[in-house]
Amino acid sequence: NAGVTQTPKFQVLKTGQSMTLQCAQDMNHNSMYWYRQDPGMGLRLIYYSASEGTTDKGEVPNGYNVSRLNKREFSLRLESAAPSQTSVYFCASSAQGTAPYEQYFGPGTRLTVT
Amino acid sequence: DAKTTQPPSMDCAEGRAANLPCNHSTISGNEYVYWYRQIHSQGPQYIIHGLKNNETNEMASLIITEDRKSSTLILPHATLRDTAVYYCIVRVAGGGSQGNLIFGKGTKLSVKP
């Protein structure tokens, strides 16, 4: 199992450009998440998808859109990148249910917006 | 959501036990205590979780006080590879927004030779 994979690993954008960050998991998990991490800070939730076909806003959704393409894939789109979106982006997935469960994280995408 | 308080940094000698404290005095009865760690530049890694009882797995032990207002993560024989930021998180089981992880700044553990 590859677990959670993210592409690209690094990206540099100019202000106003758009891009899509890709995430895929092979653990048959129902729930997927996108976080951002700024230097010296903890992770903050951007969007999440509790199950295929649903998406919800997290703590910091402004400037982002998401698509749950199927059960495996959850993409994050920046329509018009801004320097404030320079960050490391992590995707995660988890099982879903009434029992406690852990989240599995991908390796991250390091994005710089100039 | 219950908030957690952790010391910003701690040092530990290699081979010794690392004891990382976490205060969660406002924890609710249905909230679990989770620990994750983040090794430099990598995605966070799940370590352990518990509700009331002490828990142990191959990575660590989790000691939760009887009143559940605080907990301690114990790495029994710390190695240099355990140098990381450790996050203590409380949340309910199950899905929905209440089940989402809320990361604070964590404790930066430095294991020294």
mmCIF file of C-alpha atoms in Angstrom:
data_model
loop_
_atom_site.group_PDB
_atom_site.id
_atom_site.type_symbol
_atom_site.label_atom_id
_atom_site.label_comp_id
_atom_site.label_asym_id
_atom_site.label_seq_id
_atom_site.Cartn_x
_atom_site.Cartn_y
_atom_site.Cartn_z
ATOM 1 C CA ASN A 1 0.000 0.000 0.000
ATOM 2 C CA ALA A 2 1.245 3.442 -0.900
ATOM 3 C CA GLY A 3 -1.024 5.029 1.714
ATOM 4 C CA VAL A 4 -1.699 8.685 0.926
ATOM 5 C CA THR A 5 0.083 10.184 -2.068
ATOM 6 C CA GLN A 6 0.259 13.836 -3.079
ATOM 7 C CA THR A 7 1.378 15.569 -6.245
ATOM 8 C CA PRO A 8 3.287 17.699 -6.882
ATOM 9 C CA LYS A 9 5.874 17.696 -4.070
ATOM 10 C CA PHE A 10 6.986 21.275 -4.816
ATOM 11 C CA GLN A 11 5.404 24.121 -6.760
ATOM 12 C CA VAL A 12 6.174 27.782 -7.371
ATOM 13 C CA LEU A 13 3.379 30.007 -8.644
ATOM 14 C CA LYS A 14 3.089 33.651 -9.529
ATOM 15 C CA THR A 15 0.340 35.710 -7.929
ATOM 16 C CA GLY A 16 -2.918 35.162 -9.794
ATOM 17 C CA GLN A 17 -2.015 31.804 -11.284
ATOM 18 C CA SER A 18 -4.157 28.764 -10.622
ATOM 19 C CA MET A 19 -3.282 25.183 -9.825
ATOM 20 C CA THR A 20 -4.713 21.951 -8.480
ATOM 21 C CA LEU A 21 -3.098 19.833 -5.785
ATOM 22 C CA GLN A 22 -3.840 16.147 -6.153
ATOM 23 C CA CYS A 23 -4.320 13.599 -3.382
ATOM 24 C CA ALA A 24 -5.085 9.884 -3.556
ATOM 25 C CA GLN A 25 -5.389 7.124 -0.955
ATOM 26 C CA ASP A 26 -5.466 3.367 -1.401
ATOM 27 C CA MET A 27 -6.774 2.374 2.042
ATOM 28 C CA ASN A 28 -10.468 2.414 1.087
ATOM 29 C CA HIS A 29 -11.069 5.257 3.537
ATOM 30 C CA ASN A 30 -14.311 7.184 3.433
ATOM 31 C CA SER A 31 -13.048 10.515 4.795
ATOM 32 C CA MET A 32 -10.388 12.799 3.346
ATOM 33 C CA TYR A 33 -8.956 16.134 4.464
ATOM 34 C CA TRP A 34 -6.829 19.041 3.294
ATOM 35 C CA TYR A 35 -4.665 20.980 5.769
ATOM 36 C CA ARG A 36 -2.176 23.795 5.453
ATOM 37 C CA GLN A 37 0.805 24.381 7.712
ATOM 38 C CA ASP A 38 2.550 27.734 7.920
ATOM 39 C CA PRO A 39 6.064 28.017 9.390
ATOM 40 C CA GLY A 40 6.163 27.364 13.141
ATOM 41 C CA MET A 41 2.455 26.637 13.287
ATOM 42 C CA GLY A 42 0.251 23.615 13.708
ATOM 43 C CA LEU A 43 -1.898 22.311 10.883
ATOM 44 C CA ARG A 44 -5.137 24.067 10.018
ATOM 45 C CA LEU A 45 -8.027 22.352 8.266
ATOM 46 C CA ILE A 46 -9.017 23.838 4.904
ATOM 47 C CA TYR A 47 -11.727 21.458 3.683
ATOM 48 C CA TYR A 48 -12.789 17.928 4.395
ATOM 49 C CA SER A 49 -14.922 15.263 2.776
ATOM 50 C CA ALA A 50 -16.667 12.966 5.222
ATOM 51 C CA SER A 51 -17.658 10.590 2.453
ATOM 52 C CA GLU A 52 -17.717 10.378 -1.328
ATOM 53 C CA GLY A 53 -19.966 13.066 -2.740
ATOM 54 C CA THR A 54 -19.774 15.426 0.242
ATOM 55 C CA THR A 55 -17.410 18.268 1.082
ATOM 56 C CA ASP A 56 -17.413 20.776 3.939
ATOM 57 C CA LYS A 57 -15.449 23.845 4.924
ATOM 58 C CA GLY A 58 -12.873 23.678 7.643
ATOM 59 C CA GLU A 59 -11.185 26.459 9.573
ATOM 60 C CA VAL A 60 -9.545 28.325 6.655
ATOM 61 C CA PRO A 61 -11.464 27.652 3.390
ATOM 62 C CA ASN A 62 -11.245 31.091 1.740
ATOM 63 C CA GLY A 63 -9.388 31.081 -1.570
ATOM 64 C CA TYR A 64 -9.719 27.317 -2.075
ATOM 65 C CA ASN A 65 -12.075 24.873 -3.729
ATOM 66 C CA VAL A 66 -12.133 21.097 -3.472
ATOM 67 C CA SER A 67 -13.436 18.159 -5.464
ATOM 68 C CA ARG A 68 -14.002 14.640 -4.185
ATOM 69 C CA LEU A 69 -13.527 12.974 -7.530
ATOM 70 C CA ASN A 70 -14.229 9.458 -6.252
ATOM 71 C CA LYS A 71 -13.583 7.509 -3.074
ATOM 72 C CA ARG A 72 -9.818 7.500 -3.674
ATOM 73 C CA GLU A 73 -9.151 11.060 -4.816
ATOM 74 C CA PHE A 74 -9.613 14.488 -3.248
ATOM 75 C CA SER A 75 -8.189 17.550 -5.010
ATOM 76 C CA LEU A 76 -7.578 21.092 -3.785
ATOM 77 C CA ARG A 77 -7.714 24.013 -6.227
ATOM 78 C CA LEU A 78 -6.321 27.498 -5.908
ATOM 79 C CA GLU A 79 -8.147 29.630 -8.479
ATOM 80 C CA SER A 80 -6.051 32.775 -8.077
ATOM 81 C CA ALA A 81 -2.979 32.193 -5.930
ATOM 82 C CA ALA A 82 -1.896 34.824 -3.423
ATOM 83 C CA PRO A 83 1.370 35.131 -1.457
ATOM 84 C CA SER A 84 -0.625 34.423 1.728
ATOM 85 C CA GLN A 85 -1.215 30.916 0.373
ATOM 86 C CA THR A 86 2.482 30.100 0.537
ATOM 87 C CA SER A 87 2.457 27.076 2.805
ATOM 88 C CA VAL A 88 2.889 23.334 3.054
ATOM 89 C CA TYR A 89 -0.292 21.462 2.168
ATOM 90 C CA PHE A 90 -1.070 18.067 3.629
ATOM 91 C CA CYS A 91 -3.764 15.658 2.586
ATOM 92 C CA ALA A 92 -5.054 13.025 4.993
ATOM 93 C CA SER A 93 -7.585 10.207 5.049
ATOM 94 C CA SER A 94 -9.377 8.159 7.669
ATOM 95 C CA ALA A 95 -11.980 5.499 8.112
ATOM 96 C CA GLN A 96 -15.389 6.693 9.223
ATOM 97 C CA GLY A 97 -17.700 5.419 11.843
ATOM 98 C CA THR A 98 -18.623 5.664 15.459
ATOM 99 C CA ALA A 99 -15.359 4.204 16.753
ATOM 100 C CA PRO A 100 -12.316 6.416 17.203
ATOM 101 C CA TYR A 101 -9.989 6.396 14.232
ATOM 102 C CA GLU A 102 -6.680 7.858 13.210
ATOM 103 C CA GLN A 103 -5.848 10.012 10.219
ATOM 104 C CA TYR A 104 -3.108 9.030 7.801
ATOM 105 C CA PHE A 105 -1.188 11.891 6.205
ATOM 106 C CA GLY A 106 0.556 12.305 2.902
ATOM 107 C CA PRO A 107 4.084 13.713 2.503
ATOM 108 C CA GLY A 108 2.920 17.231 1.699
ATOM 109 C CA THR A 109 3.139 19.748 -1.160
ATOM 110 C CA ARG A 110 5.377 22.756 -0.620
ATOM 111 C CA LEU A 111 3.848 25.732 -2.397
ATOM 112 C CA THR A 112 5.467 29.132 -2.852
ATOM 113 C CA VAL A 113 3.496 32.017 -4.341
ATOM 114 C CA THR A 114 5.611 34.977 -5.471
ATOM 115 C CA ASP B 1 -13.744 21.677 21.380
ATOM 116 C CA ALA B 2 -11.573 21.019 24.401
ATOM 117 C CA LYS B 3 -8.318 22.911 24.256
ATOM 118 C CA THR B 4 -4.969 21.446 25.148
ATOM 119 C CA THR B 5 -1.888 22.991 26.696
ATOM 120 C CA GLN B 6 1.585 21.615 26.062
ATOM 121 C CA PRO B 7 5.065 22.929 26.867
ATOM 122 C CA PRO B 8 6.637 24.423 23.741
ATOM 123 C CA SER B 9 9.828 22.391 23.997
ATOM 124 C CA MET B 10 11.552 19.603 25.912
ATOM 125 C CA ASP B 11 14.902 17.853 25.808
ATOM 126 C CA CYS B 12 15.584 14.187 26.467
ATOM 127 C CA ALA B 13 18.775 12.143 26.544
ATOM 128 C CA GLU B 14 19.011 9.303 24.066
ATOM 129 C CA GLY B 15 18.007 5.989 25.641
ATOM 130 C CA ARG B 16 16.066 7.623 28.447
ATOM 131 C CA ALA B 17 12.291 7.833 28.740
ATOM 132 C CA ALA B 18 10.655 10.932 27.301
ATOM 133 C CA ASN B 19 7.585 12.076 29.221
ATOM 134 C CA LEU B 20 5.472 14.621 27.355
ATOM 135 C CA PRO B 21 2.672 16.262 29.364
ATOM 136 C CA CYS B 22 -0.631 17.615 28.104
ATOM 137 C CA ASN B 23 -3.299 19.511 29.979
ATOM 138 C CA HIS B 24 -6.904 19.204 28.790
ATOM 139 C CA SER B 25 -8.879 20.380 31.794
ATOM 140 C CA THR B 26 -12.076 21.091 29.817
ATOM 141 C CA ILE B 27 -12.289 17.674 28.166
ATOM 142 C CA SER B 28 -15.791 16.255 27.753
ATOM 143 C CA GLY B 29 -16.827 12.750 28.679
ATOM 144 C CA ASN B 30 -17.049 11.621 25.056
ATOM 145 C CA GLU B 31 -13.725 13.077 23.921
ATOM 146 C CA TYR B 32 -10.679 10.947 23.315
ATOM 147 C CA VAL B 33 -7.068 12.012 23.784
ATOM 148 C CA TYR B 34 -4.954 11.540 20.655
ATOM 149 C CA TRP B 35 -1.239 11.965 20.138
ATOM 150 C CA TYR B 36 0.402 12.631 16.797
ATOM 151 C CA ARG B 37 3.951 13.580 15.951
ATOM 152 C CA GLN B 38 5.532 15.384 13.041
ATOM 153 C CA ILE B 39 9.117 14.701 12.132
ATOM 154 C CA HIS B 40 10.695 17.611 10.310
ATOM 155 C CA SER B 41 9.022 18.365 6.961
ATOM 156 C CA GLN B 42 6.971 15.164 6.993
ATOM 157 C CA GLY B 43 3.239 14.636 7.403
ATOM 158 C CA PRO B 44 1.982 14.013 10.939
ATOM 159 C CA GLN B 45 2.017 10.422 12.197
ATOM 160 C CA TYR B 46 -0.530 8.894 14.524
ATOM 161 C CA ILE B 47 0.963 7.542 17.774
ATOM 162 C CA ILE B 48 -1.754 6.489 20.195
ATOM 163 C CA HIS B 49 -5.151 7.406 21.607
ATOM 164 C CA GLY B 50 -7.160 6.733 24.771
ATOM 165 C CA LEU B 51 -10.397 7.538 26.549
ATOM 166 C CA LYS B 52 -10.027 6.663 30.236
ATOM 167 C CA ASN B 53 -7.616 3.802 30.647
ATOM 168 C CA ASN B 54 -3.901 3.827 30.119
ATOM 169 C CA GLU B 55 -2.884 2.546 26.727
ATOM 170 C CA THR B 56 0.297 1.054 25.298
ATOM 171 C CA ASN B 57 1.369 0.135 21.801
ATOM 172 C CA GLU B 58 4.661 -0.528 20.052
ATOM 173 C CA MET B 59 5.472 3.162 19.872
ATOM 174 C CA ALA B 60 4.466 4.624 23.215
ATOM 175 C CA SER B 61 2.372 4.561 26.365
ATOM 176 C CA LEU B 62 -0.412 6.973 27.229
ATOM 177 C CA ILE B 63 -1.192 7.702 30.858
ATOM 178 C CA ILE B 64 -4.475 9.546 31.502
ATOM 179 C CA THR B 65 -5.219 10.884 34.972
ATOM 180 C CA GLU B 66 -8.312 9.595 36.754
ATOM 181 C CA ASP B 67 -10.116 12.933 36.355
ATOM 182 C CA ARG B 68 -9.044 12.954 32.663
ATOM 183 C CA LYS B 69 -7.857 16.534 32.906
ATOM 184 C CA SER B 70 -4.310 15.723 31.870
ATOM 185 C CA SER B 71 -2.275 13.017 30.198
ATOM 186 C CA THR B 72 1.337 12.024 29.584
ATOM 187 C CA LEU B 73 2.806 10.428 26.499
ATOM 188 C CA ILE B 74 5.768 8.216 27.337
ATOM 189 C CA LEU B 75 8.407 7.153 24.837
ATOM 190 C CA PRO B 76 10.190 4.498 26.916
ATOM 191 C CA HIS B 77 13.615 4.574 25.238
ATOM 192 C CA ALA B 78 13.929 7.712 23.153
ATOM 193 C CA THR B 79 16.168 7.637 20.090
ATOM 194 C CA LEU B 80 17.453 10.444 17.887
ATOM 195 C CA ARG B 81 14.721 9.525 15.379
ATOM 196 C CA ASP B 82 12.094 10.493 17.963
ATOM 197 C CA THR B 83 13.087 14.146 17.626
ATOM 198 C CA ALA B 84 9.847 15.723 16.410
ATOM 199 C CA VAL B 85 6.944 17.984 17.304
ATOM 200 C CA TYR B 86 4.375 16.086 19.375
ATOM 201 C CA TYR B 87 0.731 17.125 19.252
ATOM 202 C CA CYS B 88 -1.858 16.312 21.914
ATOM 203 C CA ILE B 89 -5.402 16.566 20.516
ATOM 204 C CA VAL B 90 -8.779 15.882 22.069
ATOM 205 C CA ARG B 91 -11.821 15.125 19.960
ATOM 206 C CA VAL B 92 -14.924 13.001 19.843
ATOM 207 C CA ALA B 93 -15.062 9.685 18.067
ATOM 208 C CA GLY B 94 -16.972 9.366 14.846
ATOM 209 C CA GLY B 95 -17.297 11.582 11.820
ATOM 210 C CA GLY B 96 -18.583 15.011 11.043
ATOM 211 C CA SER B 97 -16.912 18.284 11.913
ATOM 212 C CA GLN B 98 -16.709 17.411 15.607
ATOM 213 C CA GLY B 99 -14.390 14.569 14.738
ATOM 214 C CA ASN B 100 -11.893 16.768 12.924
ATOM 215 C CA LEU B 101 -8.412 17.187 14.356
ATOM 216 C CA ILE B 102 -7.457 20.600 15.727
ATOM 217 C CA PHE B 103 -3.700 21.000 15.943
ATOM 218 C CA GLY B 104 -2.072 23.414 18.363
ATOM 219 C CA LYS B 105 1.640 24.221 18.308
ATOM 220 C CA GLY B 106 2.641 21.014 20.106
ATOM 221 C CA THR B 107 5.845 20.224 22.007
ATOM 222 C CA LYS B 108 9.150 20.189 20.173
ATOM 223 C CA LEU B 109 11.032 17.206 21.605
ATOM 224 C CA SER B 110 14.772 17.188 21.038
ATOM 225 C CA VAL B 111 16.519 13.906 21.773
ATOM 226 C CA LYS B 112 20.219 14.480 22.393
ATOM 227 C CA PRO B 113 23.101 11.973 22.225
#
